[in-house]
Short mmCIF file of C-alpha atoms in Angstrom, two decimals:
data_model
loop_
_atom_site.label_atom_id
_atom_site.label_comp_id
_atom_site.label_asym_id
_atom_site.label_seq_id
_atom_site.Cartn_x
_atom_site.Cartn_y
_atom_site.Cartn_z
CA MET A 1 60.33 240.42 142.31
CA ALA A 2 59.64 237.41 144.49
CA ALA A 3 61.67 234.26 143.93
CA LEU A 4 60.54 232.15 141.01
CA ARG A 5 58.71 228.99 141.87
CA LYS A 6 59.53 226.00 139.66
CA LEU A 7 57.41 222.91 139.23
CA PRO A 8 58.51 219.60 137.63
CA SER A 9 59.23 219.96 133.92
CA LEU A 10 58.06 218.17 130.80
CA SER A 11 59.64 218.73 127.39
CA ILE A 12 58.02 221.48 125.33
CA LEU A 13 57.97 219.02 122.43
CA SER A 14 55.70 216.63 124.31
CA LEU A 15 52.84 218.46 122.59
CA VAL A 16 54.04 217.03 119.28
CA ALA A 17 52.51 213.76 120.40
CA LEU A 18 49.13 215.43 120.69
CA VAL A 19 49.67 217.00 117.28
CA ILE A 20 50.24 213.55 115.80
CA LEU A 21 47.08 212.35 117.49
CA ALA A 22 45.29 215.21 115.75
CA VAL A 23 45.98 213.97 112.21
CA GLU A 24 42.27 213.22 111.84
CA PRO A 25 40.64 216.67 111.98
CA TYR A 26 37.81 217.57 114.33
CA GLU A 27 34.99 219.62 112.84
CA SER A 28 34.77 221.71 116.00
CA LEU A 29 38.18 223.21 115.32
CA SER A 30 38.47 223.23 111.56
CA SER A 31 36.01 226.10 111.16
CA SER A 32 38.25 228.44 113.15
CA ARG A 33 41.45 227.80 111.27
CA LYS A 34 41.34 230.72 108.82
CA SER A 35 38.79 232.96 110.46
CA VAL A 36 39.65 236.53 111.42
CA HIS A 37 37.97 237.47 114.69
CA SER A 38 36.97 241.07 115.22
CA GLY A 39 34.47 243.25 117.04
CA PHE A 40 35.09 241.90 120.53
CA LYS A 41 32.90 243.50 123.19
CA THR A 42 34.23 244.63 126.55
CA ASP A 43 31.17 244.05 128.64
CA TYR A 44 31.02 241.90 131.73
CA ASN A 45 28.30 239.67 130.34
CA GLY A 46 30.50 238.41 127.53
CA VAL A 47 28.21 239.71 124.78
CA GLY A 48 29.72 239.18 121.33
CA SER A 49 32.14 236.73 119.83
CA GLY A 50 35.23 235.45 121.55
CA MET A 51 36.54 233.17 124.24
CA CYS A 52 34.41 234.69 127.00
CA THR A 53 31.21 233.55 125.33
CA SER A 54 32.60 230.17 124.33
CA VAL A 55 34.09 228.88 127.57
CA VAL A 56 33.69 231.33 130.47
CA THR A 57 30.23 232.87 130.78
CA VAL A 58 28.63 229.48 130.12
CA HIS A 59 29.84 228.53 133.61
CA GLY A 60 28.29 231.59 135.24
CA TYR A 61 31.38 233.81 135.42
CA LYS A 62 31.59 237.41 134.29
CA CYS A 63 34.15 237.98 131.57
CA GLN A 64 35.65 240.86 129.62
CA GLU A 65 37.26 240.77 126.18
CA PHE A 66 40.25 243.03 125.58
CA GLU A 67 42.54 243.64 122.65
CA VAL A 68 46.11 244.89 122.74
CA THR A 69 48.30 245.70 119.73
CA THR A 70 52.00 244.90 119.94
CA ASP A 71 54.55 247.41 118.75
CA ASP A 72 55.09 245.28 115.62
CA GLY A 73 51.38 245.30 114.76
CA TYR A 74 49.95 241.98 116.03
CA ILE A 75 46.50 242.30 117.62
CA LEU A 76 46.22 240.04 120.64
CA SER A 77 43.06 238.87 122.37
CA VAL A 78 43.02 238.96 126.16
CA GLN A 79 40.25 237.78 128.50
CA ARG A 80 39.58 238.96 132.02
CA ILE A 81 37.61 237.11 134.69
CA PRO A 82 37.24 239.94 137.22
CA GLU A 83 35.67 237.97 140.06
CA GLY A 84 34.65 234.52 141.18
CA ARG A 85 31.36 232.87 140.41
CA VAL A 86 30.42 232.75 144.08
CA GLY A 87 32.09 234.66 146.87
CA GLY A 88 35.79 234.85 146.22
CA GLY A 89 36.50 238.17 147.92
CA GLY A 90 34.01 240.65 146.53
CA GLY A 91 33.06 242.10 143.16
CA PRO A 92 35.02 243.52 140.22
CA ASN A 93 35.65 246.85 141.96
CA THR A 94 37.43 245.15 144.85
CA ASN A 95 41.19 245.65 144.91
CA ARG A 96 41.89 242.12 143.77
CA GLN A 97 45.41 240.92 142.95
CA PRO A 98 45.83 240.57 139.14
CA VAL A 99 47.32 237.38 137.73
CA LEU A 100 48.30 236.85 134.08
CA LEU A 101 48.08 233.33 132.64
CA GLN A 102 50.39 232.65 129.69
CA HIS A 103 49.93 229.44 127.70
CA GLY A 104 52.59 227.41 125.89
CA VAL A 105 53.28 226.45 122.30
CA LEU A 106 50.59 224.86 120.07
CA VAL A 107 47.77 225.85 122.45
CA ASP A 108 45.94 229.06 123.40
CA GLY A 109 44.27 230.61 126.43
CA VAL A 110 41.52 227.99 126.43
CA THR A 111 44.07 225.60 127.90
CA TRP A 112 43.44 227.25 131.31
CA LEU A 113 39.69 226.57 130.98
CA GLN A 114 39.55 223.03 129.60
CA ASN A 115 38.04 221.34 132.63
CA SER A 116 35.19 222.01 135.03
CA PRO A 117 35.33 225.23 137.11
CA ALA A 118 36.61 223.21 140.06
CA GLN A 119 39.51 221.91 137.95
CA SER A 120 40.32 224.84 135.64
CA PRO A 121 43.15 227.10 136.91
CA ALA A 122 41.61 230.35 135.65
CA MET A 123 38.30 229.75 137.43
CA ILE A 124 39.94 228.40 140.57
CA LEU A 125 41.98 231.59 140.82
CA ALA A 126 38.93 233.78 140.24
CA ASP A 127 36.96 231.93 142.90
CA ASN A 128 39.84 232.48 145.32
CA GLY A 129 39.88 236.26 145.03
CA PHE A 130 42.20 236.93 142.06
CA ASP A 131 41.62 239.22 139.09
CA VAL A 132 42.39 236.77 136.28
CA TRP A 133 43.79 237.77 132.87
CA ILE A 134 44.26 235.21 130.09
CA SER A 135 46.66 235.76 127.20
CA ASN A 136 46.44 234.47 123.62
CA ILE A 137 49.70 234.97 121.72
CA ARG A 138 49.96 235.79 118.02
CA GLY A 139 48.77 233.17 115.56
CA THR A 140 46.32 231.40 117.86
CA ARG A 141 42.64 231.34 116.96
CA TYR A 142 41.60 234.52 118.80
CA SER A 143 44.77 236.44 117.91
CA ARG A 144 45.05 235.90 114.16
CA ARG A 145 45.06 239.57 113.23
CA HIS A 146 47.56 242.28 112.39
CA VAL A 147 47.25 245.94 111.51
CA THR A 148 48.57 245.29 107.97
CA LEU A 149 49.51 241.61 107.51
CA ASP A 150 47.16 238.81 106.46
CA PRO A 151 47.50 235.51 108.40
CA ASP A 152 47.29 233.66 105.08
CA THR A 153 50.62 235.19 104.03
CA ALA A 154 54.14 234.11 104.99
CA ASP A 155 55.05 237.56 106.34
CA TYR A 156 52.52 237.19 109.15
CA TRP A 157 54.31 234.05 110.39
CA ASN A 158 57.85 235.43 110.27
CA TRP A 159 58.52 235.25 114.00
CA THR A 160 59.86 233.05 116.81
CA TRP A 161 59.62 233.08 120.59
CA ASP A 162 62.23 235.85 120.52
CA ASP A 163 59.46 238.09 119.18
CA LEU A 164 57.13 237.00 121.97
CA VAL A 165 59.80 238.13 124.44
CA VAL A 166 60.35 241.47 122.69
CA HIS A 167 56.80 242.32 121.58
CA ASP A 168 53.95 240.15 122.94
CA LEU A 169 54.93 239.80 126.59
CA PRO A 170 55.57 243.54 127.13
CA ALA A 171 52.22 244.43 125.53
CA LEU A 172 50.35 241.91 127.67
CA VAL A 173 52.02 242.81 130.96
CA ASP A 174 51.59 246.52 130.25
CA LEU A 175 47.88 246.06 129.52
CA VAL A 176 47.20 244.35 132.85
CA PHE A 177 49.45 246.75 134.76
CA LYS A 178 47.74 249.83 133.32
CA GLN A 179 44.22 248.45 133.76
CA THR A 180 44.75 247.43 137.38
CA GLY A 181 47.49 249.76 138.60
CA ARG A 182 49.15 246.86 140.37
CA LYS A 183 52.10 244.55 139.88
CA ILE A 184 50.97 241.18 138.59
CA HIS A 185 51.46 237.56 139.47
CA TYR A 186 52.61 235.76 136.31
CA ILE A 187 51.79 232.10 135.69
CA GLY A 188 53.36 230.55 132.60
CA HIS A 189 53.24 227.06 131.17
CA SER A 190 55.93 225.49 128.96
CA MET A 191 56.87 228.10 126.34
CA GLY A 192 55.10 230.63 128.55
CA THR A 193 57.86 230.00 131.10
CA LEU A 194 60.58 230.30 128.46
CA ILE A 195 59.56 233.77 127.30
CA ALA A 196 59.30 234.93 130.91
CA LEU A 197 62.73 233.59 131.82
CA ALA A 198 64.28 235.16 128.73
CA SER A 199 62.64 238.49 129.51
CA PHE A 200 63.55 238.46 133.20
CA SER A 201 67.13 237.47 132.38
CA GLU A 202 67.47 240.76 130.49
CA GLY A 203 65.91 242.78 133.30
CA LYS A 204 62.64 243.36 131.43
CA GLN A 205 59.13 243.39 132.97
CA ILE A 206 60.46 242.87 136.50
CA ASP A 207 59.24 246.31 137.56
CA LYS A 208 55.65 245.23 136.80
CA VAL A 209 55.75 241.59 137.94
CA LYS A 210 55.33 240.68 141.59
CA SER A 211 56.02 236.95 141.28
CA ALA A 212 56.24 234.20 138.67
CA ALA A 213 55.03 230.60 138.90
CA LEU A 214 56.54 228.41 136.17
CA LEU A 215 54.59 225.26 135.28
CA SER A 216 56.56 222.63 133.34
CA PRO A 217 59.37 225.20 133.01
CA VAL A 218 61.60 224.95 129.97
CA ALA A 219 64.67 226.76 128.72
CA TYR A 220 67.36 224.29 127.71
CA LEU A 221 65.94 221.28 125.85
CA SER A 222 69.13 219.29 125.41
CA HIS A 223 68.27 216.82 128.19
CA MET A 224 65.64 214.95 126.20
CA THR A 225 66.28 211.23 126.02
CA THR A 226 63.27 209.86 124.12
CA ALA A 227 63.90 208.83 120.53
CA LEU A 228 60.79 210.54 119.14
CA GLY A 229 61.54 213.82 120.90
CA ASP A 230 65.11 213.84 119.62
CA VAL A 231 64.15 212.91 116.04
CA ALA A 232 61.37 215.50 115.96
CA ALA A 233 63.58 218.30 117.20
CA ARG A 234 66.44 217.53 114.82
CA ALA A 235 64.06 217.18 111.89
CA PHE A 236 62.63 220.62 112.56
CA VAL A 237 66.11 222.12 112.44
CA SER A 238 67.48 220.32 109.40
CA GLU A 239 64.53 219.42 107.18
CA ILE A 240 61.36 221.28 108.00
CA THR A 241 61.67 224.14 105.53
CA THR A 242 62.38 221.83 102.62
CA ILE A 243 59.59 219.41 103.59
CA PHE A 244 56.94 222.05 104.18
CA GLY A 245 57.82 225.27 102.46
CA LEU A 246 55.18 226.64 104.85
CA ALA A 247 55.42 229.57 107.23
CA GLU A 248 52.42 228.53 109.36
CA PHE A 249 52.71 225.27 111.26
CA ASN A 250 49.07 224.20 111.13
CA PRO A 251 48.71 220.90 113.03
CA ARG A 252 45.48 220.15 111.13
CA GLY A 253 47.05 220.62 107.71
CA GLU A 254 48.00 217.76 105.42
CA PRO A 255 51.71 218.72 105.03
CA VAL A 256 52.20 218.63 108.81
CA SER A 257 50.37 215.32 109.10
CA ASP A 258 52.56 213.80 106.40
CA PHE A 259 55.71 215.08 108.08
CA LEU A 260 54.76 213.60 111.45
CA LYS A 261 54.01 210.24 109.85
CA VAL A 262 57.54 210.28 108.44
CA LEU A 263 58.93 210.88 111.94
CA CYS A 264 57.08 207.86 113.28
CA ALA A 265 58.64 205.69 110.56
CA GLN A 266 62.19 206.44 111.73
CA ALA A 267 64.29 203.61 113.17
CA GLY A 268 63.99 203.37 116.94
CA VAL A 269 60.82 205.47 117.11
CA ASP A 270 57.66 203.80 118.38
CA CYS A 271 54.55 205.95 117.96
CA TYR A 272 52.08 203.32 119.15
CA ASP A 273 51.93 205.03 122.57
CA LEU A 274 52.73 208.59 121.52
CA ILE A 275 52.64 210.34 124.86
CA THR A 276 54.94 207.79 126.49
CA ALA A 277 57.19 207.84 123.43
CA LEU A 278 57.88 211.54 124.00
CA THR A 279 57.59 212.16 127.72
CA GLY A 280 57.94 208.77 129.37
CA LYS A 281 55.17 207.43 131.55
CA ASN A 282 52.58 210.14 132.16
CA CYS A 283 50.40 210.05 135.25
CA CYS A 284 47.67 212.39 134.12
CA LEU A 285 46.69 211.68 130.52
CA ASN A 286 44.30 209.04 129.26
CA ALA A 287 42.16 208.58 126.16
CA SER A 288 39.34 210.66 127.64
CA THR A 289 41.49 213.69 128.53
CA VAL A 290 43.32 213.61 125.20
CA ASP A 291 40.00 213.49 123.33
CA HIS A 292 38.75 216.50 125.30
CA PHE A 293 41.98 218.39 124.62
CA LEU A 294 41.69 217.81 120.89
CA LYS A 295 38.27 219.45 120.76
CA ASN A 296 40.00 222.81 121.28
CA GLU A 297 43.67 222.27 120.56
CA PRO A 298 46.25 222.20 119.06
CA GLN A 299 46.66 225.68 117.63
CA SER A 300 48.91 227.01 114.90
CA THR A 301 52.31 228.49 115.52
CA SER A 302 54.98 229.66 113.12
CA THR A 303 57.22 227.01 111.63
CA LYS A 304 60.12 229.32 112.37
CA ASN A 305 59.17 229.24 116.06
CA LEU A 306 59.41 225.44 116.19
CA VAL A 307 62.73 225.59 114.39
CA HIS A 308 63.98 228.01 117.06
CA LEU A 309 62.82 225.74 119.88
CA SER A 310 64.50 222.80 118.20
CA GLN A 311 67.78 224.68 117.85
CA THR A 312 68.13 224.53 121.63
CA VAL A 313 68.01 220.72 121.40
CA ARG A 314 70.67 220.66 118.72
CA ASP A 315 72.99 223.29 120.19
CA GLY A 316 72.52 222.80 123.94
CA VAL A 317 72.48 226.58 124.48
CA LEU A 318 69.74 229.15 124.89
CA SER A 319 70.13 231.88 122.34
CA LYS A 320 68.23 234.03 119.91
CA TYR A 321 67.19 232.53 116.57
CA ASP A 322 70.06 231.17 114.47
CA TYR A 323 69.63 232.22 110.85
CA GLY A 324 71.91 229.42 109.70
CA SER A 325 74.90 231.33 108.37
CA ASN A 326 77.47 233.79 109.66
CA ASP A 327 76.39 236.38 107.09
CA PHE A 328 72.69 236.23 107.96
CA ASN A 329 73.41 236.34 111.70
CA GLN A 330 75.76 239.26 111.15
CA ALA A 331 73.03 241.12 109.27
CA HIS A 332 70.47 240.58 112.06
CA TYR A 333 72.60 240.79 115.20
CA GLY A 334 75.87 242.45 114.22
CA GLU A 335 77.74 239.26 115.07
CA THR A 336 78.20 235.88 113.43
CA LYS A 337 76.53 233.86 116.20
CA PRO A 338 73.11 234.60 117.69
CA PRO A 339 73.35 236.28 121.11
CA ARG A 340 72.80 234.04 124.11
CA TYR A 341 70.45 234.60 127.02
CA LEU A 342 73.38 234.55 129.42
CA HIS A 343 71.65 234.64 132.79
CA ILE A 344 69.67 231.42 132.42
CA ARG A 345 71.97 228.61 133.51
CA ASN A 346 71.83 225.12 132.04
CA LEU A 347 71.84 222.51 134.81
CA SER A 348 74.01 219.45 134.43
CA THR A 349 72.46 215.98 134.40
CA THR A 350 73.70 215.44 137.96
CA GLU A 351 72.17 218.71 139.14
CA LEU A 352 68.86 217.81 137.49
CA GLU A 353 68.78 214.45 139.24
CA GLU A 354 69.53 216.09 142.60
CA TYR A 355 66.80 218.71 141.98
CA GLN A 356 64.22 216.06 141.15
#
């Protein structure tokens, strides 16, 4: 596999700021929160329900809807833009290089299509000759289905990013590989980089992936310095289950809103400028872009997933989910501590400064 390309990183928890901004619900999103999408069509004109109709074909692109079922029963929605709107190297039968776009936490595949065609990565790639595939991981609006589990039950949400590494990513990569017969370019953002790094570190998927581009790459999260980011992460680890008692982390729900308000009341935390409070000065976000983002995002994830992400802040290591006691870890892993992803090295502060 070609060398990984890394771009400057932002904390995965920077999205918490956007979640806090979303305390006041938008009608455009609330209707999708508990819906179960089914009956996707696989025709190039985007006929039927789904993301193709909502955000792709309206711009004049052809689009296919696919479904893939993971080996633990989650039914994932995948979109394909087989060719560019104009030109772009031929039609859908051309031997175009496939590229898989994997979103991060608290968003879905729409994140690659938020802007105009000239500014949306998925459409830019299609217009430049790529066969574009867009993933939506379990729990997001177009992937809220399972062969037996109901998304309104806790069992549906009993997963972390470990499960995305083990179940979702292999199903998605295999789908694209089998449909195209070619190794893929992988582009991940935020948590989408984490699951790729964890998978590659164990030698998985590398026989089907040609290259990987990692946007805002994250693995170790112990370098955060902002007060809000630190408080949020530690609260997820130590308090979230007692505060919520909820398996689904629904950013539009009242319990989550109340919890985030509590975070902003902590000493040393200033939520007046939320984005800056978490990430430092941000070059590319303003009131207009945030408002546009909130028309489609944020999406649900499992509370357990956010706890897992926050454990890396607390512990300073990258490992599988810590069940909180030696006995529970022993039962799940055969050892008292969760296994580490050993081949992903944590850079020192000095090394990070030199890299930047």
